[in-house]
Amino acid sequence: MFETIENKKISQMVIEQIQGMIMRGELKNGDKLPPERELTQTLNIGRPALREALKALEVIGVIESRHGQGNFVVNNTENSVFKPLSLSFKLSNGNIEEILELRRLIEDYTVKQAAILADKKDTVILQEIHNAMVNADTTEQKSQYDKQFHYEIARISKNILINSLLESTSYLFDSFINKTVRMSFFGEDSIDKIYEEHLRIIEAIEKHDAKEAARRMHIHMNNIDVYLLNEQ
Amino acid sequence: MFETIENKKISQMVIEQIQGMIMRGELKNGDKLPPERELTQTLNIGRPALREALKALEVIGVIESRHGQGNFVVNNTENSVFKPLSLSFKLSNGNIEEILELRRLIEDYTVKQAAILADKKDTVILQEIHNAMVNADTTEQKSQYDKQFHYEIARISKNILINSLLESTSYLFDSFINKTVRMSFFGEDSIDKIYEEHLRIIEAIEKHDAKEAARRMHIHMNNIDVYLLNEQ
């Protein structure tokens, strides 16, 4: 039993070491780790502790073990089965209003930046996503294109950090809102309003009018909030 | 070898199940998990796969194994040795400007909310932190009080999600900025300016003037950015 506790501590130290090497840029995306035998010697630890650390790093999406090739540094943290932010938030009794607040904050930023940075190609893509959403057959598909619309604006804004934050927030949002309610938002009554709002946002981005883009996004977010909080 | 791959898949499924139960509120902070023997039967899996899943959940700070008592749901994700957001960001070649942008966004929100929500006790605490910072002997201590000042504003703003985001951002920031540079910011030349800015922020919060508080925070953030980006 004591050995297990020891092992846990050692494996955490190994995790911290690898994390530190990534943060200092000594390990980069795609890098291969030294063979496990060499690592146990360098770190002066046993095989079980190393395995435990690598396994944990693999589950979180920082390391990938490729059969017969060894262990590689990867960036799969977004697809990770762990959503620590979401879990922590849920466990501290966070509520949906807090998520909506954060989303407003992010969307306000991304739409302003998009209005400043967007080129012709960017607005064409936004328009195409909008068209695909209008022509989609199911509310499920429409919901997917809606997400893509907002992610695309974030992509145009060119801040990787805020991009991945929008994705986390979106995941958090989905896990808090009842799916039926979420889908009903893309139903007949409210969908025309969404289309209209998206078009106004595209127009403002096209004109590089950051203030108007933010104003339009604000109206859009308000409508989403009012709808969802009433239906919940 | 194939057994390992199998195990990994199974343990990931177990992780997803537990994660889902947390997100649906079926498992709450402090809850005890069923005994491992029972879990292997319910989930129809082997002991090694269960152990692997629990270990990974433990390292990330969602589960705590208490010797002789069993496994408990906890919320240690913030103290977790994993900082997936930071790691992912570093691995996708994010840069310091993006972190500063996100920090501005968060601080703009928290200071406005703090100005709206702060009561007398809150501003007294802010003033006390400020005094402690002024009286601290070392730049290291001053830097700690400075952090506490900003965290306290976030606490007053009452959004748990944005609070924990500020902490992640702060961690990310620290790991990107050279420590000597960071400490030099709290040196003689620039420290009086920081004190002055903090006092103006406290005043605006005390007067419940959200606009002025945001303006003062904006000036403060600008000075930090200019300083750090020049010294870097």
CSV table of C-alpha atoms in Angstrom, one decimal:
chain,number,residue,atom,x,y,z
A,1,MET,CA,0.0,0.0,0.0
A,2,PHE,CA,2.8,2.4,0.9
A,3,GLU,CA,4.4,1.5,-2.3
A,4,THR,CA,1.4,2.8,-4.2
A,5,ILE,CA,1.5,6.2,-2.5
A,6,GLU,CA,5.2,6.4,-3.2
A,7,ASN,CA,4.5,5.5,-6.8
A,8,LYS,CA,1.9,8.2,-7.1
A,9,LYS,CA,4.3,10.8,-5.8
A,10,ILE,CA,7.1,9.7,-8.1
A,11,SER,CA,4.8,9.6,-11.1
A,12,GLN,CA,3.6,13.1,-10.3
A,13,MET,CA,7.1,14.3,-10.2
A,14,VAL,CA,7.7,12.8,-13.6
A,15,ILE,CA,4.6,14.4,-15.0
A,16,GLU,CA,5.8,17.8,-13.6
A,17,GLN,CA,9.2,17.3,-15.2
A,18,ILE,CA,7.7,16.6,-18.6
A,19,GLN,CA,5.2,19.4,-18.2
A,20,GLY,CA,8.1,21.8,-17.4
A,21,MET,CA,10.1,20.6,-20.4
A,22,ILE,CA,7.1,21.4,-22.6
A,23,MET,CA,6.6,24.8,-21.0
A,24,ARG,CA,10.2,25.7,-21.5
A,25,GLY,CA,10.0,24.6,-25.1
A,26,GLU,CA,12.5,21.7,-24.6
A,27,LEU,CA,9.9,19.3,-25.7
A,28,LYS,CA,7.9,20.2,-28.8
A,29,ASN,CA,4.8,18.9,-30.6
A,30,GLY,CA,5.9,15.8,-32.5
A,31,ASP,CA,9.1,15.1,-30.5
A,32,LYS,CA,9.9,11.6,-29.6
A,33,LEU,CA,10.6,10.8,-25.9
A,34,PRO,CA,13.7,8.8,-25.0
A,35,PRO,CA,13.1,5.0,-24.7
A,36,GLU,CA,11.4,4.0,-21.5
A,37,ARG,CA,14.5,2.1,-20.3
A,38,GLU,CA,16.6,5.2,-20.7
A,39,LEU,CA,14.0,7.4,-19.0
A,40,THR,CA,13.9,5.1,-15.9
A,41,GLN,CA,17.7,5.4,-15.7
A,42,THR,CA,17.9,9.2,-16.3
A,43,LEU,CA,15.1,9.9,-13.8
A,44,ASN,CA,16.3,7.2,-11.5
A,45,ILE,CA,12.8,5.7,-11.1
A,46,GLY,CA,11.1,2.4,-11.5
A,47,ARG,CA,9.2,1.2,-14.5
A,48,PRO,CA,5.8,1.2,-12.8
A,49,ALA,CA,6.1,4.9,-11.8
A,50,LEU,CA,7.2,5.9,-15.3
A,51,ARG,CA,4.4,3.9,-16.9
A,52,GLU,CA,1.8,5.5,-14.6
A,53,ALA,CA,3.1,9.0,-15.5
A,54,LEU,CA,3.1,8.3,-19.3
A,55,LYS,CA,-0.4,6.7,-19.1
A,56,ALA,CA,-1.8,9.8,-17.3
A,57,LEU,CA,-0.1,12.1,-19.8
A,58,GLU,CA,-1.5,10.0,-22.6
A,59,VAL,CA,-5.0,10.1,-21.3
A,60,ILE,CA,-4.8,13.9,-21.1
A,61,GLY,CA,-3.6,14.1,-24.7
A,62,VAL,CA,0.0,15.3,-24.3
A,63,ILE,CA,1.7,12.1,-25.0
A,64,GLU,CA,0.9,9.4,-27.6
A,65,SER,CA,2.2,5.9,-27.3
A,66,ARG,CA,2.7,4.5,-30.9
A,67,HIS,CA,2.9,0.8,-31.0
A,68,GLY,CA,6.5,-0.3,-31.7
A,69,GLN,CA,7.7,3.3,-32.2
A,70,GLY,CA,7.7,4.7,-28.7
A,71,ASN,CA,6.2,7.8,-27.0
A,72,PHE,CA,5.6,11.1,-28.8
A,73,VAL,CA,4.7,14.6,-27.7
A,74,VAL,CA,1.3,15.4,-29.2
A,75,ASN,CA,-1.3,18.1,-28.8
A,76,ASN,CA,-4.6,16.2,-28.4
A,77,THR,CA,-5.6,18.0,-25.2
A,78,GLU,CA,-8.7,19.4,-26.9
A,79,ASN,CA,-10.0,16.0,-27.8
A,80,SER,CA,-9.0,14.7,-24.4
A,81,VAL,CA,-11.6,12.7,-22.5
A,82,PHE,CA,-10.7,15.0,-19.7
A,83,LYS,CA,-12.4,18.3,-19.5
A,84,PRO,CA,-10.9,19.6,-16.2
A,85,LEU,CA,-12.3,23.1,-16.5
A,86,SER,CA,-15.8,21.7,-17.0
A,87,LEU,CA,-15.5,19.2,-14.2
A,88,SER,CA,-14.0,21.7,-11.8
A,89,PHE,CA,-16.8,24.1,-12.7
A,90,LYS,CA,-19.5,21.6,-12.2
A,91,LEU,CA,-18.0,20.4,-8.9
A,92,SER,CA,-17.9,23.9,-7.5
A,93,ASN,CA,-21.7,24.4,-8.3
A,94,GLY,CA,-21.2,26.8,-11.2
A,95,ASN,CA,-24.3,27.9,-13.0
A,96,ILE,CA,-25.3,28.5,-16.6
A,97,GLU,CA,-25.4,32.3,-16.3
A,98,GLU,CA,-21.6,32.3,-15.6
A,99,ILE,CA,-21.0,30.3,-18.8
A,100,LEU,CA,-23.2,32.8,-20.8
A,101,GLU,CA,-21.2,35.7,-19.3
A,102,LEU,CA,-17.9,34.2,-20.3
A,103,ARG,CA,-19.3,33.4,-23.8
A,104,ARG,CA,-20.4,37.1,-24.2
A,105,LEU,CA,-16.9,38.2,-23.2
A,106,ILE,CA,-15.3,35.9,-25.7
A,107,GLU,CA,-17.7,36.6,-28.6
A,108,ASP,CA,-17.4,40.4,-28.0
A,109,TYR,CA,-13.6,40.1,-28.4
A,110,THR,CA,-13.6,37.7,-31.3
A,111,VAL,CA,-16.1,39.6,-33.4
A,112,LYS,CA,-14.3,42.9,-32.9
A,113,GLN,CA,-11.0,41.4,-33.9
A,114,ALA,CA,-12.6,39.6,-36.8
A,115,ALA,CA,-14.0,43.0,-38.1
A,116,ILE,CA,-10.5,44.4,-37.9
A,117,LEU,CA,-8.6,41.5,-39.4
A,118,ALA,CA,-11.0,39.8,-41.9
A,119,ASP,CA,-10.1,39.7,-45.5
A,120,LYS,CA,-12.4,39.0,-48.5
A,121,LYS,CA,-11.8,35.2,-48.2
A,122,ASP,CA,-12.8,35.2,-44.6
A,123,THR,CA,-16.2,36.8,-45.2
A,124,VAL,CA,-16.9,34.5,-48.1
A,125,ILE,CA,-16.4,31.5,-45.8
A,126,LEU,CA,-18.7,33.1,-43.2
A,127,GLN,CA,-21.3,33.6,-45.9
A,128,GLU,CA,-20.9,30.0,-47.0
A,129,ILE,CA,-21.4,28.6,-43.5
A,130,HIS,CA,-24.5,30.8,-43.2
A,131,ASN,CA,-25.9,29.4,-46.5
A,132,ALA,CA,-25.2,25.9,-45.4
A,133,MET,CA,-27.0,26.5,-42.2
A,134,VAL,CA,-30.0,27.9,-44.0
A,135,ASN,CA,-30.1,24.9,-46.4
A,136,ALA,CA,-29.5,22.3,-43.8
A,137,ASP,CA,-32.3,19.8,-43.4
A,138,THR,CA,-32.3,19.0,-39.6
A,139,THR,CA,-32.0,21.2,-36.5
A,140,GLU,CA,-29.1,19.1,-35.5
A,141,GLN,CA,-27.2,20.1,-38.7
A,142,LYS,CA,-28.3,23.7,-38.3
A,143,SER,CA,-26.9,23.7,-34.7
A,144,GLN,CA,-23.6,22.4,-36.0
A,145,TYR,CA,-23.3,25.1,-38.7
A,146,ASP,CA,-24.2,27.7,-36.1
A,147,LYS,CA,-21.3,26.5,-34.0
A,148,GLN,CA,-19.1,26.6,-37.0
A,149,PHE,CA,-20.1,30.2,-37.7
A,150,HIS,CA,-19.0,31.3,-34.3
A,151,TYR,CA,-15.8,29.2,-34.4
A,152,GLU,CA,-15.0,30.7,-37.8
A,153,ILE,CA,-15.3,34.3,-36.4
A,154,ALA,CA,-12.9,33.2,-33.6
A,155,ARG,CA,-10.5,31.7,-36.1
A,156,ILE,CA,-10.5,35.0,-38.1
A,157,SER,CA,-9.6,36.8,-34.8
A,158,LYS,CA,-6.3,34.9,-34.8
A,159,ASN,CA,-5.9,34.4,-31.0
A,160,ILE,CA,-5.3,30.6,-30.5
A,161,LEU,CA,-5.8,30.9,-26.7
A,162,ILE,CA,-9.2,32.6,-27.0
A,163,ASN,CA,-10.1,30.1,-29.7
A,164,SER,CA,-9.6,27.1,-27.6
A,165,LEU,CA,-11.3,28.9,-24.7
A,166,LEU,CA,-14.4,29.3,-26.9
A,167,GLU,CA,-14.4,25.6,-27.7
A,168,SER,CA,-14.1,24.7,-24.0
A,169,THR,CA,-16.9,27.2,-23.2
A,170,SER,CA,-19.1,25.7,-25.9
A,171,TYR,CA,-18.5,22.2,-24.5
A,172,LEU,CA,-19.4,23.4,-21.1
A,173,PHE,CA,-22.5,25.2,-22.4
A,174,ASP,CA,-23.7,22.0,-24.2
A,175,SER,CA,-23.2,19.9,-21.1
A,176,PHE,CA,-25.3,22.3,-19.1
A,177,ILE,CA,-28.2,23.0,-21.5
A,178,ASN,CA,-30.8,20.3,-22.1
A,179,LYS,CA,-30.4,19.1,-25.6
A,180,THR,CA,-34.0,19.3,-26.5
A,181,VAL,CA,-34.1,22.9,-25.5
A,182,ARG,CA,-30.9,23.6,-27.4
A,183,MET,CA,-32.3,22.1,-30.5
A,184,SER,CA,-35.7,23.8,-30.2
A,185,PHE,CA,-33.7,27.1,-30.5
A,186,PHE,CA,-33.1,26.1,-34.1
A,187,GLY,CA,-36.8,25.3,-34.7
A,188,GLU,CA,-39.1,27.3,-36.9
A,189,ASP,CA,-40.0,30.2,-34.6
A,190,SER,CA,-36.6,31.4,-33.7
A,191,ILE,CA,-34.5,30.3,-36.6
A,192,ASP,CA,-35.3,33.3,-38.9
A,193,LYS,CA,-34.1,35.7,-36.2
A,194,ILE,CA,-30.8,33.8,-35.9
A,195,TYR,CA,-30.3,34.0,-39.7
A,196,GLU,CA,-31.0,37.7,-39.7
A,197,GLU,CA,-28.6,38.3,-36.8
A,198,HIS,CA,-25.8,36.3,-38.4
A,199,LEU,CA,-26.2,38.2,-41.7
A,200,ARG,CA,-25.9,41.5,-39.9
A,201,ILE,CA,-22.8,40.3,-38.1
A,202,ILE,CA,-21.2,39.2,-41.5
A,203,GLU,CA,-22.1,42.7,-42.9
A,204,ALA,CA,-20.4,44.5,-40.1
A,205,ILE,CA,-17.3,42.3,-40.3
A,206,GLU,CA,-17.2,42.9,-44.1
A,207,LYS,CA,-17.3,46.7,-43.5
A,208,HIS,CA,-14.5,46.4,-40.9
A,209,ASP,CA,-16.9,48.1,-38.4
A,210,ALA,CA,-15.8,46.6,-35.1
A,211,LYS,CA,-18.2,48.6,-33.0
A,212,GLU,CA,-21.2,47.6,-35.1
A,213,ALA,CA,-20.1,44.0,-35.2
A,214,ALA,CA,-19.9,44.0,-31.4
A,215,ARG,CA,-23.3,45.6,-31.2
A,216,ARG,CA,-24.8,43.0,-33.5
A,217,MET,CA,-23.2,40.2,-31.6
A,218,HIS,CA,-24.4,41.6,-28.4
A,219,ILE,CA,-28.0,41.6,-29.7
A,220,HIS,CA,-27.5,38.0,-30.9
A,221,MET,CA,-26.2,36.9,-27.5
A,222,ASN,CA,-29.0,38.6,-25.7
A,223,ASN,CA,-31.6,36.7,-27.8
A,224,ILE,CA,-29.8,33.4,-27.2
A,225,ASP,CA,-29.7,34.0,-23.4
A,226,VAL,CA,-33.3,35.2,-23.2
A,227,TYR,CA,-34.5,32.2,-25.2
A,228,LEU,CA,-32.5,29.6,-23.3
A,229,LEU,CA,-33.1,30.9,-19.8
A,230,ASN,CA,-36.8,31.1,-20.4
A,231,GLU,CA,-37.0,27.6,-21.9
A,232,GLN,CA,-34.7,26.0,-19.3
B,1,MET,CA,0.6,-5.5,-26.2
B,2,PHE,CA,-2.9,-5.8,-27.5
B,3,GLU,CA,-4.1,-6.1,-24.0
B,4,THR,CA,-2.6,-2.7,-23.2
B,5,ILE,CA,-4.5,-1.1,-26.0
B,6,GLU,CA,-7.7,-2.7,-24.9
B,7,ASN,CA,-7.0,-1.6,-21.4
B,8,LYS,CA,-6.5,2.0,-22.5
B,9,LYS,CA,-9.8,2.0,-24.4
B,10,ILE,CA,-11.7,0.5,-21.5
B,11,SER,CA,-10.1,2.9,-19.0
B,12,GLN,CA,-11.1,5.8,-21.2
B,13,MET,CA,-14.6,4.6,-21.3
B,14,VAL,CA,-14.6,4.4,-17.5
B,15,ILE,CA,-13.2,7.9,-17.3
B,16,GLU,CA,-15.9,9.2,-19.7
B,17,GLN,CA,-18.6,7.5,-17.6
B,18,ILE,CA,-17.4,9.1,-14.4
B,19,GLN,CA,-17.1,12.4,-16.1
B,20,GLY,CA,-20.6,12.1,-17.5
B,21,MET,CA,-21.9,11.3,-14.0
B,22,ILE,CA,-20.2,14.4,-12.6
B,23,MET,CA,-21.6,16.6,-15.4
B,24,ARG,CA,-25.1,15.3,-14.9
B,25,GLY,CA,-24.7,15.9,-11.2
B,26,GLU,CA,-25.1,12.3,-10.3
B,27,LEU,CA,-21.7,12.4,-8.6
B,28,LYS,CA,-21.0,15.5,-6.4
B,29,ASN,CA,-18.0,16.9,-4.6
B,30,GLY,CA,-17.3,14.7,-1.5
B,31,ASP,CA,-19.3,11.7,-2.8
B,32,LYS,CA,-17.8,8.3,-2.2
B,33,LEU,CA,-17.5,5.9,-5.2
B,34,PRO,CA,-18.7,2.3,-4.8
B,35,PRO,CA,-16.0,-0.1,-3.7
B,36,GLU,CA,-13.6,-1.1,-6.6
B,37,ARG,CA,-14.9,-4.7,-6.5
B,38,GLU,CA,-18.4,-3.5,-7.0
B,39,LEU,CA,-17.4,-1.1,-9.8
B,40,THR,CA,-15.6,-3.9,-11.8
B,41,GLN,CA,-18.8,-5.9,-11.6
B,42,THR,CA,-21.2,-3.1,-12.5
B,43,LEU,CA,-19.0,-1.9,-15.4
B,44,ASN,CA,-18.1,-5.4,-16.3
B,45,ILE,CA,-14.4,-4.6,-16.6
B,46,GLY,CA,-11.2,-5.9,-15.1
B,47,ARG,CA,-9.4,-4.5,-12.1
B,48,PRO,CA,-6.4,-3.2,-14.1
B,49,ALA,CA,-8.6,-1.1,-16.4
B,50,LEU,CA,-10.5,0.3,-13.4
B,51,ARG,CA,-7.3,1.1,-11.5
B,52,GLU,CA,-5.9,2.9,-14.6
B,53,ALA,CA,-9.0,5.0,-14.9
B,54,LEU,CA,-9.1,5.9,-11.2
B,55,LYS,CA,-5.4,6.7,-11.2
B,56,ALA,CA,-5.7,9.0,-14.2
B,57,LEU,CA,-8.7,10.7,-12.5
B,58,GLU,CA,-6.7,11.0,-9.4
B,59,VAL,CA,-3.8,12.7,-11.0
B,60,ILE,CA,-6.1,15.2,-12.6
B,61,GLY,CA,-7.7,16.0,-9.3
B,62,VAL,CA,-11.2,14.7,-9.7
B,63,ILE,CA,-10.9,11.6,-7.6
B,64,GLU,CA,-9.0,11.1,-4.3
B,65,SER,CA,-8.1,7.7,-3.0
B,66,ARG,CA,-8.1,7.7,0.8
B,67,HIS,CA,-6.1,4.9,2.4
B,68,GLY,CA,-8.5,2.4,3.9
B,69,GLN,CA,-11.6,4.5,3.1
B,70,GLY,CA,-12.0,4.2,-0.7
B,71,ASN,CA,-12.3,6.6,-3.6
B,72,PHE,CA,-13.9,10.0,-3.2
B,73,VAL,CA,-15.0,12.7,-5.7
B,74,VAL,CA,-13.0,15.9,-5.0
B,75,ASN,CA,-12.3,19.2,-6.7
B,76,ASN,CA,-8.6,19.5,-6.8
B,77,THR,CA,-8.4,20.2,-10.5
B,78,GLU,CA,-6.9,23.7,-9.9
B,79,ASN,CA,-4.0,22.3,-7.9
B,80,SER,CA,-3.6,19.5,-10.4
B,81,VAL,CA,-0.2,18.9,-11.7
B,82,PHE,CA,-1.8,19.0,-15.1
B,83,LYS,CA,-2.3,22.4,-16.8
B,84,PRO,CA,-3.9,21.2,-20.0
B,85,LEU,CA,-4.7,24.6,-21.3
B,86,SER,CA,-1.2,25.8,-20.8
B,87,LEU,CA,0.3,22.7,-22.3
B,88,SER,CA,-2.0,22.8,-25.3
B,89,PHE,CA,-1.3,26.5,-25.8
B,90,LYS,CA,2.5,26.1,-25.7
B,91,LEU,CA,2.3,23.1,-28.0
B,92,SER,CA,0.4,25.1,-30.6
B,93,ASN,CA,3.1,27.9,-30.5
B,94,GLY,CA,0.9,30.4,-28.7
B,95,ASN,CA,2.6,33.7,-27.8
B,96,ILE,CA,2.7,36.1,-24.9
B,97,GLU,CA,0.6,38.8,-26.6
B,98,GLU,CA,-2.4,36.3,-26.8
B,99,ILE,CA,-2.1,35.8,-23.0
B,100,LEU,CA,-2.0,39.5,-22.4
B,101,GLU,CA,-5.1,40.0,-24.6
B,102,LEU,CA,-7.0,37.3,-22.6
B,103,ARG,CA,-5.9,38.8,-19.4
B,104,ARG,CA,-7.2,42.3,-20.4
B,105,LEU,CA,-10.5,40.8,-21.3
B,106,ILE,CA,-10.9,39.1,-18.0
B,107,GLU,CA,-9.7,42.0,-15.9
B,108,ASP,CA,-12.0,44.4,-17.7
B,109,TYR,CA,-14.9,42.1,-16.8
B,110,THR,CA,-14.0,41.4,-13.2
B,111,VAL,CA,-13.2,45.1,-12.3
B,112,LYS,CA,-16.6,46.2,-13.8
B,113,GLN,CA,-18.5,43.5,-11.9
B,114,ALA,CA,-16.5,44.3,-8.7
B,115,ALA,CA,-17.5,47.9,-9.0
B,116,ILE,CA,-21.1,46.9,-9.2
B,117,LEU,CA,-21.1,44.2,-6.5
B,118,ALA,CA,-18.5,45.3,-4.0
B,119,ASP,CA,-19.6,46.1,-0.4
B,120,LYS,CA,-17.7,48.0,2.3
B,121,LYS,CA,-16.0,44.8,3.5
B,122,ASP,CA,-14.7,44.0,0.0
B,123,THR,CA,-13.0,47.3,-0.5
B,124,VAL,CA,-11.5,47.1,3.0
B,125,ILE,CA,-9.9,43.8,2.0
B,126,LEU,CA,-8.6,45.3,-1.2
B,127,GLN,CA,-7.1,48.2,0.7
B,128,GLU,CA,-5.5,45.8,3.2
B,129,ILE,CA,-3.9,43.8,0.3
B,130,HIS,CA,-2.6,47.0,-1.1
B,131,ASN,CA,-1.1,48.1,2.2
B,132,ALA,CA,0.5,44.7,2.7
B,133,MET,CA,2.0,45.0,-0.8
B,134,VAL,CA,3.4,48.5,0.0
B,135,ASN,CA,4.9,47.2,3.3
B,136,ALA,CA,6.3,44.0,1.9
B,137,ASP,CA,10.1,43.6,2.1
B,138,THR,CA,10.9,41.7,-1.1
B,139,THR,CA,9.9,42.0,-4.7
B,140,GLU,CA,8.8,38.4,-4.5
B,141,GLN,CA,6.3,39.2,-1.7
B,142,LYS,CA,5.2,42.3,-3.6
B,143,SER,CA,4.5,40.2,-6.6
B,144,GLN,CA,2.4,37.8,-4.5
B,145,TYR,CA,0.3,40.6,-3.1
B,146,ASP,CA,-0.1,42.0,-6.5
B,147,LYS,CA,-1.6,38.7,-7.7
B,148,GLN,CA,-3.8,38.6,-4.6
B,149,PHE,CA,-5.0,42.1,-5.4
B,150,HIS,CA,-6.2,41.0,-8.9
B,151,TYR,CA,-7.6,37.6,-7.6
B,152,GLU,CA,-9.5,39.5,-4.9
B,153,ILE,CA,-11.2,41.7,-7.6
B,154,ALA,CA,-12.1,38.5,-9.4
B,155,ARG,CA,-13.5,37.0,-6.2
B,156,ILE,CA,-15.7,40.1,-5.7
B,157,SER,CA,-17.0,39.8,-9.2
B,158,LYS,CA,-18.5,36.4,-8.2
B,159,ASN,CA,-18.1,34.4,-11.4
B,160,ILE,CA,-16.4,31.2,-10.4
B,161,LEU,CA,-15.7,30.3,-14.0
B,162,ILE,CA,-14.0,33.5,-14.8
B,163,ASN,CA,-12.1,33.3,-11.5
B,164,SER,CA,-10.6,30.0,-12.3
B,165,LEU,CA,-9.8,31.3,-15.8
B,166,LEU,CA,-7.9,34.2,-14.4
B,167,GLU,CA,-5.9,31.7,-12.3
B,168,SER,CA,-5.1,29.6,-15.4
B,169,THR,CA,-4.1,32.7,-17.3
B,170,SER,CA,-1.9,33.9,-14.5
B,171,TYR,CA,-0.2,30.5,-14.4
B,172,LEU,CA,0.2,30.6,-18.2
B,173,PHE,CA,1.6,34.2,-18.0
B,174,ASP,CA,4.2,33.3,-15.3
B,175,SER,CA,5.4,30.4,-17.3
B,176,PHE,CA,6.0,32.6,-20.4
B,177,ILE,CA,7.6,35.6,-18.8
B,178,ASN,CA,11.2,35.4,-17.6
B,179,LYS,CA,11.1,35.5,-13.8
B,180,THR,CA,13.8,38.1,-13.5
B,181,VAL,CA,11.9,40.4,-15.8
B,182,ARG,CA,8.7,39.8,-13.9
B,183,MET,CA,10.4,40.6,-10.6
B,184,SER,CA,12.1,43.7,-12.0
B,185,PHE,CA,8.6,45.1,-12.6
B,186,PHE,CA,8.2,45.3,-8.8
B,187,GLY,CA,11.5,47.1,-8.5
B,188,GLU,CA,12.0,50.7,-7.4
B,189,ASP,CA,11.4,52.5,-10.7
B,190,SER,CA,8.0,51.0,-11.6
B,191,ILE,CA,6.5,50.1,-8.2
B,192,ASP,CA,5.1,53.6,-7.4
B,193,LYS,CA,3.2,53.6,-10.6
B,194,ILE,CA,1.6,50.3,-9.7
B,195,TYR,CA,0.7,51.5,-6.2
B,196,GLU,CA,-0.9,54.6,-7.7
B,197,GLU,CA,-2.9,52.5,-10.2
B,198,HIS,CA,-4.1,50.0,-7.7
B,199,LEU,CA,-5.3,52.9,-5.4
B,200,ARG,CA,-7.2,54.5,-8.3
B,201,ILE,CA,-8.8,51.1,-9.0
B,202,ILE,CA,-9.9,50.7,-5.4
B,203,GLU,CA,-11.4,54.2,-5.4
B,204,ALA,CA,-13.4,53.5,-8.5
B,205,ILE,CA,-14.7,50.2,-7.1
B,206,GLU,CA,-15.6,52.0,-3.8
B,207,LYS,CA,-17.6,54.6,-5.7
B,208,HIS,CA,-19.3,51.8,-7.7
B,209,ASP,CA,-18.1,53.5,-10.9
B,210,ALA,CA,-17.8,50.5,-13.2
B,211,LYS,CA,-16.7,52.7,-16.2
B,212,GLU,CA,-14.0,54.5,-14.3
B,213,ALA,CA,-12.8,51.2,-12.7
B,214,ALA,CA,-12.5,49.7,-16.2
B,215,ARG,CA,-10.7,52.8,-17.5
B,216,ARG,CA,-8.2,52.6,-14.6
B,217,MET,CA,-7.7,48.9,-15.1
B,218,HIS,CA,-7.1,49.5,-18.8
B,219,ILE,CA,-4.4,52.0,-18.0
B,220,HIS,CA,-2.9,49.6,-15.5
B,221,MET,CA,-2.9,46.7,-18.0
B,222,ASN,CA,-1.3,49.0,-20.7
B,223,ASN,CA,1.5,49.9,-18.4
B,224,ILE,CA,2.1,46.2,-17.5
B,225,ASP,CA,2.1,45.2,-21.2
B,226,VAL,CA,4.4,48.1,-22.3
B,227,TYR,CA,6.8,47.3,-19.5
B,228,LEU,CA,7.0,43.5,-20.0
B,229,LEU,CA,7.1,43.6,-23.8
B,230,ASN,CA,10.0,46.1,-23.7
B,231,GLU,CA,12.0,44.2,-21.2
B,232,GLN,CA,11.4,40.8,-22.7
